[in-house]
PDB file of C-alpha atoms in Angstrom:
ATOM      1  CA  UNK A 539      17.104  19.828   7.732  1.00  0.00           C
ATOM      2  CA  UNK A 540      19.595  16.710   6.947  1.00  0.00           C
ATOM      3  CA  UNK A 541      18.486  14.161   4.912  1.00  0.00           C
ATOM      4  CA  UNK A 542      18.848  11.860   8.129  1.00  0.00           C
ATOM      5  CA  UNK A 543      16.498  14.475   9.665  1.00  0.00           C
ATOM      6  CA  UNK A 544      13.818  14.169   7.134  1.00  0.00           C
ATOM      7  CA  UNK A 545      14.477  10.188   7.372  1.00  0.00           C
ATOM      8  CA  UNK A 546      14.349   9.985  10.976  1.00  0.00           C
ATOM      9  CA  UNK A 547      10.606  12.559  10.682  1.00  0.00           C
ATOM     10  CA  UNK A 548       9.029  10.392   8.131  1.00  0.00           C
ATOM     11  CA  UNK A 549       9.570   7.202   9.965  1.00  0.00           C
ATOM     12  CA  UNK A 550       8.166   8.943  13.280  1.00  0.00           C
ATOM     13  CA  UNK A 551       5.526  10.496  11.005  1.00  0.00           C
ATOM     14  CA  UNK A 552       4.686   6.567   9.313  1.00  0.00           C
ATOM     15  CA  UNK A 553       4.515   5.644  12.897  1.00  0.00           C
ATOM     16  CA  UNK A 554       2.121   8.316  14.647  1.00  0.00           C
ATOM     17  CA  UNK A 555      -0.200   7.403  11.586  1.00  0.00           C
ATOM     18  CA  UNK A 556       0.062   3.598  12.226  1.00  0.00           C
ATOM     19  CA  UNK A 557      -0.875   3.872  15.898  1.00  0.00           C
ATOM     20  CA  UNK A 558      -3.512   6.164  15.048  1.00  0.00           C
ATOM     21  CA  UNK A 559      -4.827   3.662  12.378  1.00  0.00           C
ATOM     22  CA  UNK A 560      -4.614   0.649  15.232  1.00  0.00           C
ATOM     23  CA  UNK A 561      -7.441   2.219  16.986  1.00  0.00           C
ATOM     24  CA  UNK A 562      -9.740   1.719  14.199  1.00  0.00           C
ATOM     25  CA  UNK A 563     -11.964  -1.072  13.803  1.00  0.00           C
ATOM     26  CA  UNK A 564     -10.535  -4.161  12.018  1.00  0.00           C
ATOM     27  CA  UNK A 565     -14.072  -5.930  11.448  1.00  0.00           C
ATOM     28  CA  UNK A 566     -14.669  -6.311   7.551  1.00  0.00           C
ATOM     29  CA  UNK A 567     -18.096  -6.601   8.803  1.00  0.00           C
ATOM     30  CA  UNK A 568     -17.944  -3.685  10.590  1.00  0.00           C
ATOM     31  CA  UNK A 569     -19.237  -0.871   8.057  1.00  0.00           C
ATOM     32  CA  UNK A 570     -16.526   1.330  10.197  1.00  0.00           C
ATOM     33  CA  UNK A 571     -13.596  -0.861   8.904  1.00  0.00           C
ATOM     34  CA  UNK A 572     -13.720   0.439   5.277  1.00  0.00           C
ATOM     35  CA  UNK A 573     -12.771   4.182   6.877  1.00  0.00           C
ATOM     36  CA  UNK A 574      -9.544   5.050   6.570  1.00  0.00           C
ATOM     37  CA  UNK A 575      -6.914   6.098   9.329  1.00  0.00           C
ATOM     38  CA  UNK A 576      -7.820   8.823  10.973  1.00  0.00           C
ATOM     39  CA  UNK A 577     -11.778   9.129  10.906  1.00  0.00           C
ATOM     40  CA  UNK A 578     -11.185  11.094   7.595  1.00  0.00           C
ATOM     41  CA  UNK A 579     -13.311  10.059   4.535  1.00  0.00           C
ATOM     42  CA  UNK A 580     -12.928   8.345   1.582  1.00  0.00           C
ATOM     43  CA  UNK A 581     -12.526   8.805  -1.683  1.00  0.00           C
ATOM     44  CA  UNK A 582     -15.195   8.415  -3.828  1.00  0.00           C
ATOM     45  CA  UNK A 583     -14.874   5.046  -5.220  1.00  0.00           C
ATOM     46  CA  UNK A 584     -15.662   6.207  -8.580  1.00  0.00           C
ATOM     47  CA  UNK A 585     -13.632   7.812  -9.468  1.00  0.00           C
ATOM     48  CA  UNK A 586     -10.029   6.438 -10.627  1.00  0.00           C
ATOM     49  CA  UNK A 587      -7.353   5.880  -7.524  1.00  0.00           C
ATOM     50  CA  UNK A 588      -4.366   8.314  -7.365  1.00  0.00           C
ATOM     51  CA  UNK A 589      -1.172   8.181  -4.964  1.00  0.00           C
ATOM     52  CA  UNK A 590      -3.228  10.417  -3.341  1.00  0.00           C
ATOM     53  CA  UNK A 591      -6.652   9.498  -2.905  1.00  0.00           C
ATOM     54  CA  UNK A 592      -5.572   5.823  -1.604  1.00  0.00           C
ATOM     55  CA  UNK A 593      -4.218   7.117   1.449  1.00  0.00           C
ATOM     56  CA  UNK A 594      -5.240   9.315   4.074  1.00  0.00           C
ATOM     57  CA  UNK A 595      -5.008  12.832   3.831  1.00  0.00           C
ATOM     58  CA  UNK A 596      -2.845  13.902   7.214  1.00  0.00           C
ATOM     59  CA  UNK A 597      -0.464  10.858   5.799  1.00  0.00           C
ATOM     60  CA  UNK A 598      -0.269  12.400   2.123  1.00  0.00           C
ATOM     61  CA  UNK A 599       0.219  15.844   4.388  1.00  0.00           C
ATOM     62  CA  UNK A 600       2.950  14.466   5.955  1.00  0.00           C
ATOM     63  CA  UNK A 601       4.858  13.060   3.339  1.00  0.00           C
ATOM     64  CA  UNK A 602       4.772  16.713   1.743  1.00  0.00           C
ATOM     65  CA  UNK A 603       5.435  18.607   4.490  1.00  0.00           C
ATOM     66  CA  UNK A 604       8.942  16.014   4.160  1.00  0.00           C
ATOM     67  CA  UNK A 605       9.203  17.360   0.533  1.00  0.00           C
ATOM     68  CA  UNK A 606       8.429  13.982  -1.133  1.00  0.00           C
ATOM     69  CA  UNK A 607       6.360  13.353  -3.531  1.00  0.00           C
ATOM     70  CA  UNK A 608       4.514  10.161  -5.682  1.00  0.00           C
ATOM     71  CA  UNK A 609       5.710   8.610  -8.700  1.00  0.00           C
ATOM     72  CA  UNK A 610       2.712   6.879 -10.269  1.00  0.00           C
ATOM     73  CA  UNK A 611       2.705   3.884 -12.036  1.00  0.00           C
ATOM     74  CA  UNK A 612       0.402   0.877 -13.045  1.00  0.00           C
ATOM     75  CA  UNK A 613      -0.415  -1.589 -10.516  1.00  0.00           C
ATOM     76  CA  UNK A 614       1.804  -4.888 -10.657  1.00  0.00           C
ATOM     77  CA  UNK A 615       2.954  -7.889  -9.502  1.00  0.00           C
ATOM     78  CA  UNK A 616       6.642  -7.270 -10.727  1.00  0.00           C
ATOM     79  CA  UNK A 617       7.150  -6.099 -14.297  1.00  0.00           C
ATOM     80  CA  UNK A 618       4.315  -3.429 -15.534  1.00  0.00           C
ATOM     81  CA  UNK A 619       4.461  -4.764 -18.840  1.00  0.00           C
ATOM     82  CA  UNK A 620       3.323  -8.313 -18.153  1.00  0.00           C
ATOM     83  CA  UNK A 621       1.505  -8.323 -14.398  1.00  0.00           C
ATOM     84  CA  UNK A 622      -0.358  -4.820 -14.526  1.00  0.00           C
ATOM     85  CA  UNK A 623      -4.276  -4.530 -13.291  1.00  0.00           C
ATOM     86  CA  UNK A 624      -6.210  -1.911 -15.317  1.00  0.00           C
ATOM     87  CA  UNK A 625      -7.851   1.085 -12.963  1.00  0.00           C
ATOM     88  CA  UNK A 626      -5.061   0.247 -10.499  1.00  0.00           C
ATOM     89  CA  UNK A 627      -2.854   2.902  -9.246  1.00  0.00           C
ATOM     90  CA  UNK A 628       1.327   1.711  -7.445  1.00  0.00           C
ATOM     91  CA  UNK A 629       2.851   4.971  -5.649  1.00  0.00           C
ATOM     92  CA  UNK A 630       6.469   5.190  -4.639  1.00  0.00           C
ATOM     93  CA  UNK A 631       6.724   7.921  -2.033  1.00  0.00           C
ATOM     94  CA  UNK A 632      10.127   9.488  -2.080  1.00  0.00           C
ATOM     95  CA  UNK A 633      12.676  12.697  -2.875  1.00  0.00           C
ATOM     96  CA  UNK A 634      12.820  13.514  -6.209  1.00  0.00           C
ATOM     97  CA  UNK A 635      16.105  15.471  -5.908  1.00  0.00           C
ATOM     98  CA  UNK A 636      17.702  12.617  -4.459  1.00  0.00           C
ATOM     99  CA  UNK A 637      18.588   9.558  -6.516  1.00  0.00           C
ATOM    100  CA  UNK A 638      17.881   6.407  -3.786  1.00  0.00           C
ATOM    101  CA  UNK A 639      15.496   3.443  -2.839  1.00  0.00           C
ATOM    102  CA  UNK A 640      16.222   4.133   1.114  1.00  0.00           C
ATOM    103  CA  UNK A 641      13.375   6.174   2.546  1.00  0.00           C
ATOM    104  CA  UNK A 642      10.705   5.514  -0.002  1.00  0.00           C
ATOM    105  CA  UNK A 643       7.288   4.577   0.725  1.00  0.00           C
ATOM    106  CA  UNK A 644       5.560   2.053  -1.359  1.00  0.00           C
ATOM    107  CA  UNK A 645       1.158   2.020  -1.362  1.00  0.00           C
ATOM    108  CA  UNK A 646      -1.097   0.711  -4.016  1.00  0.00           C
ATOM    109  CA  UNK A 647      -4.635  -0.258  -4.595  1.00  0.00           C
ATOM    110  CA  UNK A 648      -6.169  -2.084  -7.628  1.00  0.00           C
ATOM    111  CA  UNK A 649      -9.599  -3.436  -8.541  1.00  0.00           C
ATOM    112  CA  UNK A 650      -9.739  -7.440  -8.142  1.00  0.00           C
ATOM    113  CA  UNK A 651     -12.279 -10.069  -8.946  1.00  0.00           C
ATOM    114  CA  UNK A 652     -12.039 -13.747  -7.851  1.00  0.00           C
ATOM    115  CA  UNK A 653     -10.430 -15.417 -10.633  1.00  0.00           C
ATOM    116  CA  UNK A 654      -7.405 -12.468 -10.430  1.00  0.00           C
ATOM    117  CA  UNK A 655      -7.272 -13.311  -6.731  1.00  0.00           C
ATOM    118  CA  UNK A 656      -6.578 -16.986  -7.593  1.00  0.00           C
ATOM    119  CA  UNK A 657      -4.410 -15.978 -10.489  1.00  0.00           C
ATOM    120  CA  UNK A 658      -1.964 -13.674  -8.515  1.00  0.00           C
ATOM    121  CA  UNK A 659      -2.262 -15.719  -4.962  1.00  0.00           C
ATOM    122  CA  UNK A 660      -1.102 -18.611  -7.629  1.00  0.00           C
ATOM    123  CA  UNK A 661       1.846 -16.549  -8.876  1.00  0.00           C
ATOM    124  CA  UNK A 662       2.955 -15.137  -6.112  1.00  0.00           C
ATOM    125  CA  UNK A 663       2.867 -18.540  -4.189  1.00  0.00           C
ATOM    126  CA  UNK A 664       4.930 -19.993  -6.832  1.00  0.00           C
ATOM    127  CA  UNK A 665       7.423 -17.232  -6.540  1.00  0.00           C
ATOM    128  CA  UNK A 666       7.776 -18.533  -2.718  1.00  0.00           C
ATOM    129  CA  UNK A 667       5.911 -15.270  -1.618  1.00  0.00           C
ATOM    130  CA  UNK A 668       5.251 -15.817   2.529  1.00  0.00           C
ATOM    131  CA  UNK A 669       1.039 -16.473   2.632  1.00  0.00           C
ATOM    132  CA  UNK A 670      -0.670 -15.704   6.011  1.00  0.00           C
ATOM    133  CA  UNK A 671      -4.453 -14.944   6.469  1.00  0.00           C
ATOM    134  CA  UNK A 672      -6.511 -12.171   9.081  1.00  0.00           C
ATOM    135  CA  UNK A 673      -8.593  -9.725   9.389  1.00  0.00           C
ATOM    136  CA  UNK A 674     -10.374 -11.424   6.648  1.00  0.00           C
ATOM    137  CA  UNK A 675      -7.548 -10.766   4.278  1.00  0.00           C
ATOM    138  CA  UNK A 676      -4.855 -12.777   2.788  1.00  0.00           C
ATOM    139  CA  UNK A 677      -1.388 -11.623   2.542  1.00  0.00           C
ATOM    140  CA  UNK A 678       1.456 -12.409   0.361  1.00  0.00           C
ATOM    141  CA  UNK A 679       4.035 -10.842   2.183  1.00  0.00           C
ATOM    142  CA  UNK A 680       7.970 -10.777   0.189  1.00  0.00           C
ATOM    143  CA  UNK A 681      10.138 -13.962   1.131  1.00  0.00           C
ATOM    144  CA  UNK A 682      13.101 -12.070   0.319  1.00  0.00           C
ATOM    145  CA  UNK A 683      13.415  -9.520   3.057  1.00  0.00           C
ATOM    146  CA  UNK A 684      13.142 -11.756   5.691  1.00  0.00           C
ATOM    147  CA  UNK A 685      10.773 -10.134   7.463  1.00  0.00           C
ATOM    148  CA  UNK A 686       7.168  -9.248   6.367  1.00  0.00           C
ATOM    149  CA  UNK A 687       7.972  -6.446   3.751  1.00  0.00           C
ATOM    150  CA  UNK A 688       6.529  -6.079   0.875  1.00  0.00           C
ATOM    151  CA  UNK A 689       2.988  -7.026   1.070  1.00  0.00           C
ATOM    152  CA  UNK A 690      -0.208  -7.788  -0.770  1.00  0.00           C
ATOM    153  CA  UNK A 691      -3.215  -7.692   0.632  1.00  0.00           C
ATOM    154  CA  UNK A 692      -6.500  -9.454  -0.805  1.00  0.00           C
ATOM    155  CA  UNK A 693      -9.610  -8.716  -0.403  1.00  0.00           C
ATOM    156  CA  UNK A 694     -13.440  -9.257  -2.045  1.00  0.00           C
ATOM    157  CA  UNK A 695     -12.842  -6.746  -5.052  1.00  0.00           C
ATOM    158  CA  UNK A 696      -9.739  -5.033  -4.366  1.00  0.00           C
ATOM    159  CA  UNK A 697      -5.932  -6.109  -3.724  1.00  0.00           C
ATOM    160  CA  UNK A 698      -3.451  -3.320  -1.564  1.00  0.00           C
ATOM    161  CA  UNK A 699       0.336  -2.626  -1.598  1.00  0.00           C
ATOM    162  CA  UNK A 700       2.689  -1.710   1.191  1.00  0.00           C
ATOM    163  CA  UNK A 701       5.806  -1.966   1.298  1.00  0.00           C
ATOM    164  CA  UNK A 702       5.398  -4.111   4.938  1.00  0.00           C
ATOM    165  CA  UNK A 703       2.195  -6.005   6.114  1.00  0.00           C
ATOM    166  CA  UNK A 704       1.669  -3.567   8.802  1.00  0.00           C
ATOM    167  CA  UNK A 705       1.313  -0.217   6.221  1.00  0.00           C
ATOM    168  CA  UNK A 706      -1.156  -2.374   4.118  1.00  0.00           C
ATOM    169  CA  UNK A 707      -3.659  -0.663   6.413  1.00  0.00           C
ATOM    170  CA  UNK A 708      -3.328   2.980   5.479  1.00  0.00           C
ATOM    171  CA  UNK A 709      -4.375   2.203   2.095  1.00  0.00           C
ATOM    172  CA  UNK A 710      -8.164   3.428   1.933  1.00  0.00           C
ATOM    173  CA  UNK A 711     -10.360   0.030   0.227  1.00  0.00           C
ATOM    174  CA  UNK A 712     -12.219   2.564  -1.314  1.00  0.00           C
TER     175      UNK A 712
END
């Protein structure tokens, strides 16, 4: 299969999971909303996140059935060495015989409590990061692109990665 192939799957794969995950509830009050895409279950919270555990398992299926595969690294807001959150876990998705930022995948998920949210809302702000609130969530969504790309997503006790508002919701909240 061509590499435009595999392209061409994984963004028709990205986007049978997405409409999938639009069916579920969107409530935060609704005990339903914490389940990930797909009905399937969660990890148990426990136990430390991993590139795979934060997303659901037909996605993570998918992405190997495409041959790629997660490079794991600590959650940040930038530069690991100076923004990292301890117990948090940022995946990039991608072929690891081929050398290129086109066709990977970004997810992450990191323990929060209140005064991180205010520090990295703060930050980010400052950086001009795009703010928009919903779903009882507030989203700092990448000025640079345009568009709503890359994307945090805050919660009560736990901040998400995607790399676009709309993926922020395959990432389990554990």
């Amino acid at each position: 299969m061509t590499l435009a192939r595999r392209a061409t799957a994984l963004v028709l794969a990205v986007a049978a999971t997405l409409a999938l995950a639009a069916c579920a509830p969107t409530s935060p009050a609704d005990p339903q909303a914490s389940a990930p895409a797909g009905g399937e279950q969660q990890s148990d919270p426990t136990m430390p996140p991993t590139c795979k555990t934060i997303l659901p398992e037909t996605l993570v299926a998918d992405f190997e059935s495409y041959g790629l595969v997660p490079v794991e690294e600590p959650f940040s807001f930038g530069d690991p060495a100076t923004t990292s959150i301890p117990d948090g876990v940022e995946c990039k998705w991608g072929n690891a015989d081929i050398a290129t930022d086109h066709g990977v995948q970004l997810f992450g998920w990191a323990p929060i409590d209140a005064a991180g949210t205010e520090k990295w809302l703060t930050y980010l702000t400052e950086q001009g990061w795009t703010r928009t609130e919903g779903d009882g969530l507030i989203y700092l969504s990448d000025p640079f692109e345009g568009v709503e790309g890359v994307t945090y997503a805050f919660a009560d006790g736990y901040v998400v990665l995607a790399d676009s508002k709309e993926f922020v919701q395959l990432v389990s909240p554990r």
